[in-house]
Amino acid sequence: MSQSQSVRKARARVRRALRRKRRQAARLSRKSVQMALLLGGAALVSLVSLGFAQLADFALSWNAAWMSRAGWLAFILLPVGMAVIRWLTLRLAPNASGSGIPQVIGALSLPPGPGQSSLVSLRQTIWKIPLTFLGMLAGASIGREGPSVQVGAAVMLAWGRFWKNRRLPLQGFHHNELIAAGAAGGLAAAFNAPLAGVIFAIEELGRGTVLRWQRLVLIGVLASGFMVVALAGNNPYFGVFGGAPVSNMVGWVLLCGVVNGMMGGIFGRLLGKGPTVLVPASWRASVRAHPVWTAFALGVLLAALGFAMGGTTYGTGYGAAARLLSGQELGHEGFGFAKLAATLASYWAGVPGGIFTPALTIGAGIGEHVWQVAGHPVDQRVLVLISMAAFLAAATQAPLTASVVVMEMTGSQPMLFWLLLGSLTASLVSRQFCPHAFYHLAAGRFRRQAIVEAGRAVRHGAPPGHAAG
């Protein structure tokens, strides 16, 4: 072999090595940009959730202020407020009504297109924030966590589309993955509970849908939660739980699981039935045809419940649940059942607002009732904690999510086994009263509605994204 041939071969090897290095650098660069864009979306979801939380806190404090001065105003503000919010929802954002979690589940079960987009449209979903704020200000028994899930999904999907249209690396993500990452990130940020967001994504959002659980999707969910922890501090939502397991713990946990399973199953079934369950069959068509007047009537019921319970049924019920968790008594007989009725009325009114935190408060009230009926033989705080997770598990039929959410919200890691046992028991009992998980039952309705709306838009020659408005 001549010297010139050897030189040429050496140069070829060097060129090949350089090409390999360039390809590796390009792959690394794409992955780095992809990670940066995903973390940017997670940060955006976190910031929106934090802003939403601040608005909710303002609404609850203002509601408590006017309630303490003139409680009778509820009989004016609640009926009028519920009717106005329902009218605004129907006019501005019909797919923003209720919790928001069913809309996300419905979107995940649809192929990409106008139908899916309409359920997590940023233009509609963004209305959920001011409308939920108004509902809390009026005194509706609603929470912000379900709405945070839908808002998070809409924000992340819009963020992904923005960069996909510019041909940047997020084009490798499917719409479903962006929706799931934003939705679970919204829950993690709302509850300041990163692990609960991941469990929620796998147990609730992944049920009955096809999702590719890429590592980056789960990183996005965790990032949303951890960013809120970094900005707001690692403070459990309800403070750190101060109780400890008691004697005959298995028996008490099973009792709480069975009682809350029955009540949560009935609650889930009634949520799905709607307000027509309250009236004779001959009136039901009229109730469905007049949603604004129905919301007005349910507002009167909410005002009466709140007046009877000293205002404890208004809003999320955070203050009442926190008092019960600290071992205090509320001094209002039947609070848990009144809060259940108030949450049903608020959801039936069709205003934007979630049931997550109200369900936890209902469980806390039922835990106090169990403690009172049993004759105060054990630490009230333990029964309240177990009942919070058990009722949420029964209402949603998502026991793992309920257990981890309550654990992270109360800093009660040593109680996790008992939370799981109570939640699993309640979920099993709940299925005897409500065979289908409420969120997924409601998701089916939103999915059918989205399909009909998308078909109508196509028939009328609307542009492809028109139904998403």
Tab-separated table of N, CA, C and O in Angstrom, residues 150-226:
chain	number	residue	atom	x	y	z
A	150	GLN	N	-57.973	20.761	33.871
A	150	GLN	CA	-58.360	21.112	32.499
A	150	GLN	C	-57.549	22.294	31.982
A	150	GLN	O	-57.115	22.299	30.820
A	151	VAL	N	-57.319	23.287	32.829
A	151	VAL	CA	-56.519	24.441	32.413
A	151	VAL	C	-55.089	24.002	32.105
A	151	VAL	O	-54.495	24.425	31.102
A	152	GLY	N	-54.520	23.130	32.946
A	152	GLY	CA	-53.169	22.628	32.702
A	152	GLY	C	-53.065	21.886	31.385
A	152	GLY	O	-52.098	22.057	30.627
A	153	ALA	N	-54.078	21.055	31.081
A	153	ALA	CA	-54.080	20.324	29.811
A	153	ALA	C	-54.148	21.282	28.627
A	153	ALA	O	-53.429	21.113	27.633
A	154	ALA	N	-55.000	22.304	28.731
A	154	ALA	CA	-55.149	23.263	27.631
A	154	ALA	C	-53.872	24.081	27.437
A	154	ALA	O	-53.454	24.335	26.303
A	155	VAL	N	-53.238	24.486	28.532
A	155	VAL	CA	-52.017	25.285	28.443
A	155	VAL	C	-50.889	24.467	27.802
A	155	VAL	O	-50.190	24.942	26.901
A	156	MET	N	-50.716	23.215	28.259
A	156	MET	CA	-49.636	22.386	27.725
A	156	MET	C	-49.882	22.042	26.256
A	156	MET	O	-48.937	22.029	25.446
A	157	LEU	N	-51.129	21.774	25.884
A	157	LEU	CA	-51.430	21.469	24.483
A	157	LEU	C	-51.159	22.690	23.603
A	157	LEU	O	-50.569	22.563	22.519
A	158	ALA	N	-51.573	23.870	24.050
A	158	ALA	CA	-51.323	25.092	23.278
A	158	ALA	C	-49.819	25.363	23.171
A	158	ALA	O	-49.325	25.778	22.113
A	159	TRP	N	-49.082	25.132	24.254
A	159	TRP	CA	-47.628	25.307	24.256
A	159	TRP	C	-46.978	24.352	23.249
A	159	TRP	O	-46.120	24.747	22.461
A	160	GLY	N	-47.391	23.077	23.265
A	160	GLY	CA	-46.830	22.105	22.332
A	160	GLY	C	-47.130	22.445	20.890
A	160	GLY	O	-46.254	22.328	20.014
A	161	ARG	N	-48.348	22.881	20.622
A	161	ARG	CA	-48.717	23.251	19.249
A	161	ARG	C	-47.911	24.448	18.768
A	161	ARG	O	-47.505	24.527	17.603
A	162	PHE	N	-47.676	25.397	19.667
A	162	PHE	CA	-46.908	26.590	19.306
A	162	PHE	C	-45.526	26.196	18.794
A	162	PHE	O	-45.069	26.679	17.755
A	163	TRP	N	-44.844	25.292	19.496
A	163	TRP	CA	-43.500	24.894	19.084
A	163	TRP	C	-43.519	23.900	17.942
A	163	TRP	O	-42.608	23.891	17.109
A	164	LYS	N	-44.545	23.054	17.876
A	164	LYS	CA	-44.648	22.128	16.738
A	164	LYS	C	-44.795	22.897	15.434
A	164	LYS	O	-44.228	22.514	14.408
A	165	ASN	N	-45.567	23.967	15.471
A	165	ASN	CA	-45.764	24.771	14.261
A	165	ASN	C	-44.469	25.436	13.798
A	165	ASN	O	-44.361	25.858	12.648
A	166	ARG	N	-43.514	25.535	14.694
A	166	ARG	CA	-42.208	26.099	14.345
A	166	ARG	C	-41.164	25.006	14.149
A	166	ARG	O	-39.964	25.283	14.138
A	167	ARG	N	-41.645	23.756	14.037
A	167	ARG	CA	-40.812	22.594	13.720
A	167	ARG	C	-39.660	22.391	14.714
A	167	ARG	O	-38.555	22.013	14.338
A	168	LEU	N	-39.957	22.644	15.975
A	168	LEU	CA	-38.974	22.369	17.018
A	168	LEU	C	-39.258	21.006	17.638
A	168	LEU	O	-40.317	20.411	17.409
A	169	PRO	N	-38.338	20.463	18.456
A	169	PRO	CA	-38.399	19.046	18.847
A	169	PRO	C	-39.666	18.557	19.525
A	169	PRO	O	-39.873	17.360	19.596
A	170	LEU	N	-40.544	19.423	20.049
A	170	LEU	CA	-41.762	18.914	20.668
A	170	LEU	C	-42.698	18.283	19.654
A	170	LEU	O	-43.730	17.732	20.026
A	171	GLN	N	-42.357	18.353	18.354
A	171	GLN	CA	-43.208	17.718	17.350
A	171	GLN	C	-43.217	16.199	17.523
A	171	GLN	O	-44.057	15.515	16.979
A	172	GLY	N	-42.288	15.640	18.315
A	172	GLY	CA	-42.284	14.203	18.568
A	172	GLY	C	-43.339	13.764	19.563
A	172	GLY	O	-43.609	12.574	19.700
A	173	PHE	N	-43.958	14.698	20.280
A	173	PHE	CA	-44.993	14.361	21.247
A	173	PHE	C	-46.356	14.301	20.572
A	173	PHE	O	-46.714	15.190	19.790
A	174	HIS	N	-47.139	13.284	20.921
A	174	HIS	CA	-48.520	13.234	20.464
A	174	HIS	C	-49.365	14.172	21.306
A	174	HIS	O	-49.013	14.513	22.435
A	175	HIS	N	-50.519	14.568	20.777
A	175	HIS	CA	-51.420	15.452	21.514
A	175	HIS	C	-51.821	14.851	22.848
A	175	HIS	O	-51.919	15.551	23.858
A	176	ASN	N	-52.106	13.528	22.856
A	176	ASN	CA	-52.520	12.882	24.099
A	176	ASN	C	-51.470	13.014	25.187
A	176	ASN	O	-51.793	13.181	26.368
A	177	GLU	N	-50.208	12.921	24.802
A	177	GLU	CA	-49.138	13.013	25.796
A	177	GLU	C	-49.040	14.425	26.361
A	177	GLU	O	-48.819	14.612	27.564
A	178	LEU	N	-49.214	15.425	25.508
A	178	LEU	CA	-49.205	16.806	25.977
A	178	LEU	C	-50.385	17.076	26.900
A	178	LEU	O	-50.239	17.725	27.951
A	179	ILE	N	-51.563	16.568	26.530
A	179	ILE	CA	-52.757	16.760	27.358
A	179	ILE	C	-52.569	16.109	28.714
A	179	ILE	O	-52.853	16.704	29.765
A	180	ALA	N	-52.099	14.852	28.721
A	180	ALA	CA	-51.917	14.125	29.985
A	180	ALA	C	-50.870	14.791	30.863
A	180	ALA	O	-51.054	14.929	32.082
A	181	ALA	N	-49.757	15.223	30.266
A	181	ALA	CA	-48.699	15.874	31.044
A	181	ALA	C	-49.201	17.174	31.664
A	181	ALA	O	-48.939	17.460	32.839
A	182	GLY	N	-49.939	17.976	30.893
A	182	GLY	CA	-50.461	19.231	31.422
A	182	GLY	C	-51.527	19.028	32.474
A	182	GLY	O	-51.556	19.727	33.490
A	183	ALA	N	-52.410	18.044	32.254
A	183	ALA	CA	-53.490	17.784	33.208
A	183	ALA	C	-52.937	17.302	34.544
A	183	ALA	O	-53.294	17.821	35.610
A	184	ALA	N	-52.067	16.295	34.501
A	184	ALA	CA	-51.491	15.769	35.737
A	184	ALA	C	-50.589	16.802	36.401
A	184	ALA	O	-50.542	16.898	37.633
A	185	GLY	N	-49.883	17.588	35.588
A	185	GLY	CA	-49.078	18.666	36.142
A	185	GLY	C	-49.942	19.710	36.834
A	185	GLY	O	-49.556	20.254	37.872
A	186	GLY	N	-51.111	19.992	36.276
A	186	GLY	CA	-52.041	20.924	36.912
A	186	GLY	C	-52.505	20.433	38.266
A	186	GLY	O	-52.599	21.209	39.225
A	187	LEU	N	-52.776	19.123	38.385
A	187	LEU	CA	-53.185	18.565	39.678
A	187	LEU	C	-52.029	18.618	40.674
A	187	LEU	O	-52.210	19.000	41.835
A	188	ALA	N	-50.831	18.228	40.213
A	188	ALA	CA	-49.659	18.252	41.092
A	188	ALA	C	-49.398	19.657	41.613
A	188	ALA	O	-49.097	19.858	42.798
A	189	ALA	N	-49.526	20.657	40.728
A	189	ALA	CA	-49.288	22.040	41.131
A	189	ALA	C	-50.394	22.553	42.050
A	189	ALA	O	-50.129	23.275	43.012
A	190	ALA	N	-51.639	22.173	41.773
A	190	ALA	CA	-52.761	22.661	42.577
A	190	ALA	C	-52.693	22.157	44.008
A	190	ALA	O	-53.001	22.886	44.957
A	191	PHE	N	-52.314	20.900	44.192
A	191	PHE	CA	-52.258	20.300	45.522
A	191	PHE	C	-50.873	20.399	46.159
A	191	PHE	O	-50.684	19.921	47.280
A	192	ASN	N	-49.897	20.979	45.431
A	192	ASN	CA	-48.517	20.979	45.928
A	192	ASN	C	-48.091	19.538	46.238
A	192	ASN	O	-47.473	19.258	47.262
A	193	ALA	N	-48.438	18.628	45.306
A	193	ALA	CA	-48.243	17.194	45.535
A	193	ALA	C	-47.722	16.536	44.257
A	193	ALA	O	-48.499	15.968	43.478
A	194	PRO	N	-46.402	16.592	44.003
A	194	PRO	CA	-45.848	16.055	42.752
A	194	PRO	C	-46.123	14.579	42.538
A	194	PRO	O	-46.465	14.156	41.434
A	195	LEU	N	-45.965	13.753	43.581
A	195	LEU	CA	-46.177	12.320	43.428
A	195	LEU	C	-47.629	12.010	43.103
A	195	LEU	O	-47.921	11.134	42.282
A	196	ALA	N	-48.550	12.739	43.705
A	196	ALA	CA	-49.973	12.517	43.424
A	196	ALA	C	-50.290	12.795	41.965
A	196	ALA	O	-51.150	12.127	41.380
A	197	GLY	N	-49.603	13.771	41.358
A	197	GLY	CA	-49.828	14.052	39.946
A	197	GLY	C	-49.474	12.868	39.068
A	197	GLY	O	-50.205	12.530	38.128
A	198	VAL	N	-48.357	12.210	39.360
A	198	VAL	CA	-47.947	11.041	38.575
A	198	VAL	C	-48.940	9.891	38.764
A	198	VAL	O	-49.353	9.237	37.795
A	199	ILE	N	-49.339	9.632	40.010
A	199	ILE	CA	-50.302	8.556	40.276
A	199	ILE	C	-51.632	8.840	39.583
A	199	ILE	O	-52.259	7.951	38.993
A	200	PHE	N	-52.066	10.089	39.622
A	200	PHE	CA	-53.317	10.486	38.966
A	200	PHE	C	-53.231	10.248	37.462
A	200	PHE	O	-54.182	9.756	36.843
A	201	ALA	N	-52.105	10.598	36.871
A	201	ALA	CA	-51.939	10.407	35.427
A	201	ALA	C	-52.047	8.935	35.055
A	201	ALA	O	-52.704	8.571	34.071
A	202	ILE	N	-51.420	8.073	35.849
A	202	ILE	CA	-51.403	6.644	35.519
A	202	ILE	C	-52.736	5.977	35.846
A	202	ILE	O	-53.289	5.225	35.035
A	203	GLU	N	-53.283	6.272	37.034
A	203	GLU	CA	-54.494	5.571	37.474
A	203	GLU	C	-55.762	6.121	36.842
A	203	GLU	O	-56.644	5.358	36.444
A	204	GLU	N	-55.879	7.436	36.752
A	204	GLU	CA	-57.134	8.040	36.304
A	204	GLU	C	-57.109	8.380	34.820
A	204	GLU	O	-57.987	7.966	34.065
A	205	LEU	N	-56.093	9.118	34.379
A	205	LEU	CA	-56.046	9.520	32.974
A	205	LEU	C	-55.714	8.351	32.063
A	205	LEU	O	-56.147	8.309	30.909
A	206	GLY	N	-54.934	7.403	32.545
A	206	GLY	CA	-54.533	6.277	31.706
A	206	GLY	C	-55.565	5.170	31.623
A	206	GLY	O	-55.403	4.227	30.855
A	207	ARG	N	-56.646	5.280	32.403
A	207	ARG	CA	-57.673	4.235	32.419
A	207	ARG	C	-58.530	4.322	31.153
A	207	ARG	O	-59.207	5.313	30.911
A	208	GLY	N	-58.490	3.299	30.339
A	208	GLY	CA	-59.327	3.253	29.149
A	208	GLY	C	-58.824	4.088	27.994
A	208	GLY	O	-59.526	4.278	27.004
A	209	THR	N	-57.588	4.627	28.092
A	209	THR	CA	-57.039	5.408	26.989
A	209	THR	C	-55.676	4.842	26.602
A	209	THR	O	-55.044	4.130	27.375
A	210	VAL	N	-55.265	5.178	25.399
A	210	VAL	CA	-53.963	4.716	24.911
A	210	VAL	C	-52.967	5.855	25.065
A	210	VAL	O	-53.045	6.871	24.379
A	211	LEU	N	-52.047	5.692	25.999
A	211	LEU	CA	-51.035	6.705	26.242
A	211	LEU	C	-49.662	6.062	26.239
A	211	LEU	O	-49.476	4.977	26.795
A	212	ARG	N	-48.701	6.727	25.611
A	212	ARG	CA	-47.313	6.273	25.669
A	212	ARG	C	-46.643	7.034	26.808
A	212	ARG	O	-46.369	8.218	26.691
A	213	TRP	N	-46.417	6.317	27.905
A	213	TRP	CA	-45.868	6.984	29.076
A	213	TRP	C	-44.367	7.163	28.901
A	213	TRP	O	-43.558	6.474	29.508
A	214	GLN	N	-44.000	8.121	28.070
A	214	GLN	CA	-42.597	8.435	27.880
A	214	GLN	C	-42.011	9.011	29.165
A	214	GLN	O	-42.700	9.645	29.969
A	215	ARG	N	-40.717	8.810	29.317
A	215	ARG	CA	-40.021	9.340	30.489
A	215	ARG	C	-40.200	10.851	30.594
A	215	ARG	O	-40.408	11.393	31.677
A	216	LEU	N	-40.164	11.536	29.458
A	216	LEU	CA	-40.276	12.988	29.472
A	216	LEU	C	-41.650	13.458	29.940
A	216	LEU	O	-41.776	14.521	30.543
A	217	VAL	N	-42.705	12.677	29.655
A	217	VAL	CA	-44.047	13.062	30.098
A	217	VAL	C	-44.106	13.065	31.621
A	217	VAL	O	-44.594	14.014	32.252
A	218	LEU	N	-43.597	12.001	32.241
A	218	LEU	CA	-43.619	11.917	33.698
A	218	LEU	C	-42.705	12.976	34.315
A	218	LEU	O	-43.010	13.518	35.379
A	219	ILE	N	-41.597	13.272	33.653
A	219	ILE	CA	-40.720	14.342	34.132
A	219	ILE	C	-41.470	15.677	34.120
A	219	ILE	O	-41.353	16.486	35.046
A	220	GLY	N	-42.267	15.907	33.066
A	220	GLY	CA	-43.047	17.140	32.992
A	220	GLY	C	-44.048	17.260	34.129
A	220	GLY	O	-44.233	18.344	34.694
A	221	VAL	N	-44.699	16.137	34.480
A	221	VAL	CA	-45.659	16.145	35.587
A	221	VAL	C	-44.948	16.478	36.895
A	221	VAL	O	-45.383	17.349	37.670
A	222	LEU	N	-43.851	15.784	37.161
A	222	LEU	CA	-43.099	16.036	38.395
A	222	LEU	C	-42.556	17.459	38.437
A	222	LEU	O	-42.553	18.107	39.488
A	223	ALA	N	-42.114	17.948	37.274
A	223	ALA	CA	-41.549	19.293	37.236
A	223	ALA	C	-42.583	20.340	37.633
A	223	ALA	O	-42.263	21.294	38.361
A	224	SER	N	-43.821	20.182	37.182
A	224	SER	CA	-44.869	21.139	37.552
A	224	SER	C	-45.051	21.189	39.061
A	224	SER	O	-45.158	22.273	39.658
A	225	GLY	N	-45.091	20.006	39.680
A	225	GLY	CA	-45.252	19.963	41.134
A	225	GLY	C	-44.054	20.521	41.868
A	225	GLY	O	-44.190	21.303	42.827
A	226	PHE	N	-42.853	20.150	41.439
A	226	PHE	CA	-41.650	20.594	42.142
A	226	PHE	C	-41.411	22.099	41.966
A	226	PHE	O	-40.845	22.751	42.854
